[in-house]
Every structure is written in structure tokens, then in C-alpha cells.
Amino acid sequence: MGTFSIWHWLIVLVIVLLVFGTKKLRNVGQDLGGAVKGFKDGMKEANADKPADGAQPTQQVGGQTIDVEVQEKTKS
């Protein structure tokens, strides 16, 4: 009862096709593909929003650019 042979998987595939039908399986595949594509697009947008490595974030106030640097606060 270890690994299944190719014939076992082909029989399972035929049973799944008979139970669900090709149209439902195609719709599930399209939905899954659309979700993966949307996830990849979201990751690309998130990476584009990040500043380059080593760059410090800046903030504009009244036409001036103020460099922002965070320092760790020590307990006294």
C-alpha cells in the first residue's frame, strides 16, 4: 500500500472526470489560474512600492524635504 502506480492515478482521473465533468473542472482551473495571476500582480505592485535597498524614506512638508531616520530608544 505504498506509492500508487500510473494505472491507479489514471483510474482516479477517469472517475473524477465522470463525477465532476470536464466543464466544472475547466471552470475550477480558470478560477485557480485567475487567482494565481492576481496574486502575482499584487506581489509585483507591492515590490514596486518599496523604496530601494539602503534608501531612507523622506517626507515632504511645505515644499521642504525632511530626511527621516529611526533610532532605537534605550530604557534608562
Tab-separated table of C-alpha atoms in Angstrom:
chain	number	residue	atom	x	y	z
A	1	MET	CA	0.000	0.000	0.000
A	2	GLY	CA	2.943	2.283	-0.689
A	3	THR	CA	3.011	4.501	-3.750
A	4	PHE	CA	0.408	4.178	-6.445
A	5	SER	CA	1.315	3.200	-9.980
A	6	ILE	CA	0.386	5.228	-13.043
A	7	TRP	CA	-2.626	2.984	-13.626
A	8	HIS	CA	-4.078	3.840	-10.227
A	9	TRP	CA	-3.779	7.572	-10.979
A	10	LEU	CA	-5.367	7.149	-14.433
A	11	ILE	CA	-8.335	5.328	-12.906
A	12	VAL	CA	-8.729	8.084	-10.292
A	13	LEU	CA	-8.568	10.718	-13.049
A	14	VAL	CA	-11.283	8.958	-15.082
A	15	ILE	CA	-13.533	8.706	-12.013
A	16	VAL	CA	-13.038	12.411	-11.206
A	17	LEU	CA	-13.866	13.329	-14.814
A	18	LEU	CA	-17.033	11.210	-14.684
A	19	VAL	CA	-18.174	12.668	-11.363
A	20	PHE	CA	-17.422	16.349	-11.945
A	21	GLY	CA	-17.440	16.622	-15.728
A	22	THR	CA	-14.964	18.486	-17.875
A	23	LYS	CA	-16.861	21.807	-17.782
A	24	LYS	CA	-16.734	22.117	-13.989
A	25	LEU	CA	-13.070	21.105	-13.894
A	26	ARG	CA	-12.251	23.661	-16.602
A	27	ASN	CA	-14.041	26.397	-14.618
A	28	VAL	CA	-12.147	25.442	-11.471
A	29	GLY	CA	-8.875	25.587	-13.417
A	30	GLN	CA	-9.703	29.026	-14.829
A	31	ASP	CA	-10.650	30.342	-11.380
A	32	LEU	CA	-7.450	28.983	-9.866
A	33	GLY	CA	-5.350	30.437	-12.685
A	34	GLY	CA	-7.000	33.842	-12.284
A	35	ALA	CA	-6.345	33.791	-8.552
A	36	VAL	CA	-2.666	32.946	-9.067
A	37	LYS	CA	-2.327	35.701	-11.690
A	38	GLY	CA	-3.960	38.225	-9.356
A	39	PHE	CA	-1.635	37.189	-6.540
A	40	LYS	CA	1.441	37.613	-8.757
A	41	ASP	CA	0.256	41.057	-9.915
A	42	GLY	CA	-0.318	42.092	-6.299
A	43	MET	CA	3.177	40.966	-5.327
A	44	LYS	CA	4.693	42.948	-8.214
A	45	GLU	CA	2.802	46.083	-7.115
A	46	ALA	CA	3.887	45.611	-3.503
A	47	ASN	CA	7.527	45.275	-4.542
A	48	ALA	CA	7.278	48.368	-6.755
A	49	ASP	CA	6.002	50.440	-3.798
A	50	LYS	CA	9.034	49.628	-1.618
A	51	PRO	CA	11.982	52.053	-1.702
A	52	ALA	CA	15.310	50.774	-3.000
A	53	ASP	CA	17.550	48.931	-0.535
A	54	GLY	CA	19.539	51.300	1.661
A	55	ALA	CA	17.394	54.288	0.749
A	56	GLN	CA	15.979	56.268	3.634
A	57	PRO	CA	12.344	57.312	3.464
A	58	THR	CA	11.719	61.022	3.031
A	59	GLN	CA	8.750	63.166	3.895
A	60	GLN	CA	7.743	66.447	2.271
A	61	VAL	CA	6.378	69.213	4.463
A	62	GLY	CA	5.523	72.593	2.962
A	63	GLY	CA	7.816	72.157	-0.040
A	64	GLN	CA	10.745	71.014	2.133
A	65	THR	CA	12.191	67.525	2.120
A	66	ILE	CA	12.889	66.149	5.585
A	67	ASP	CA	15.077	63.061	5.927
A	68	VAL	CA	13.658	60.588	8.409
A	69	GLU	CA	15.841	58.279	10.464
A	70	VAL	CA	14.575	55.989	13.191
A	71	GLN	CA	16.764	55.412	16.219
A	72	GLU	CA	16.216	52.781	18.856
A	73	LYS	CA	15.116	54.155	22.197
A	74	THR	CA	17.027	52.835	25.195
A	75	LYS	CA	15.464	52.366	28.619
A	76	SER	CA	17.076	54.400	31.407
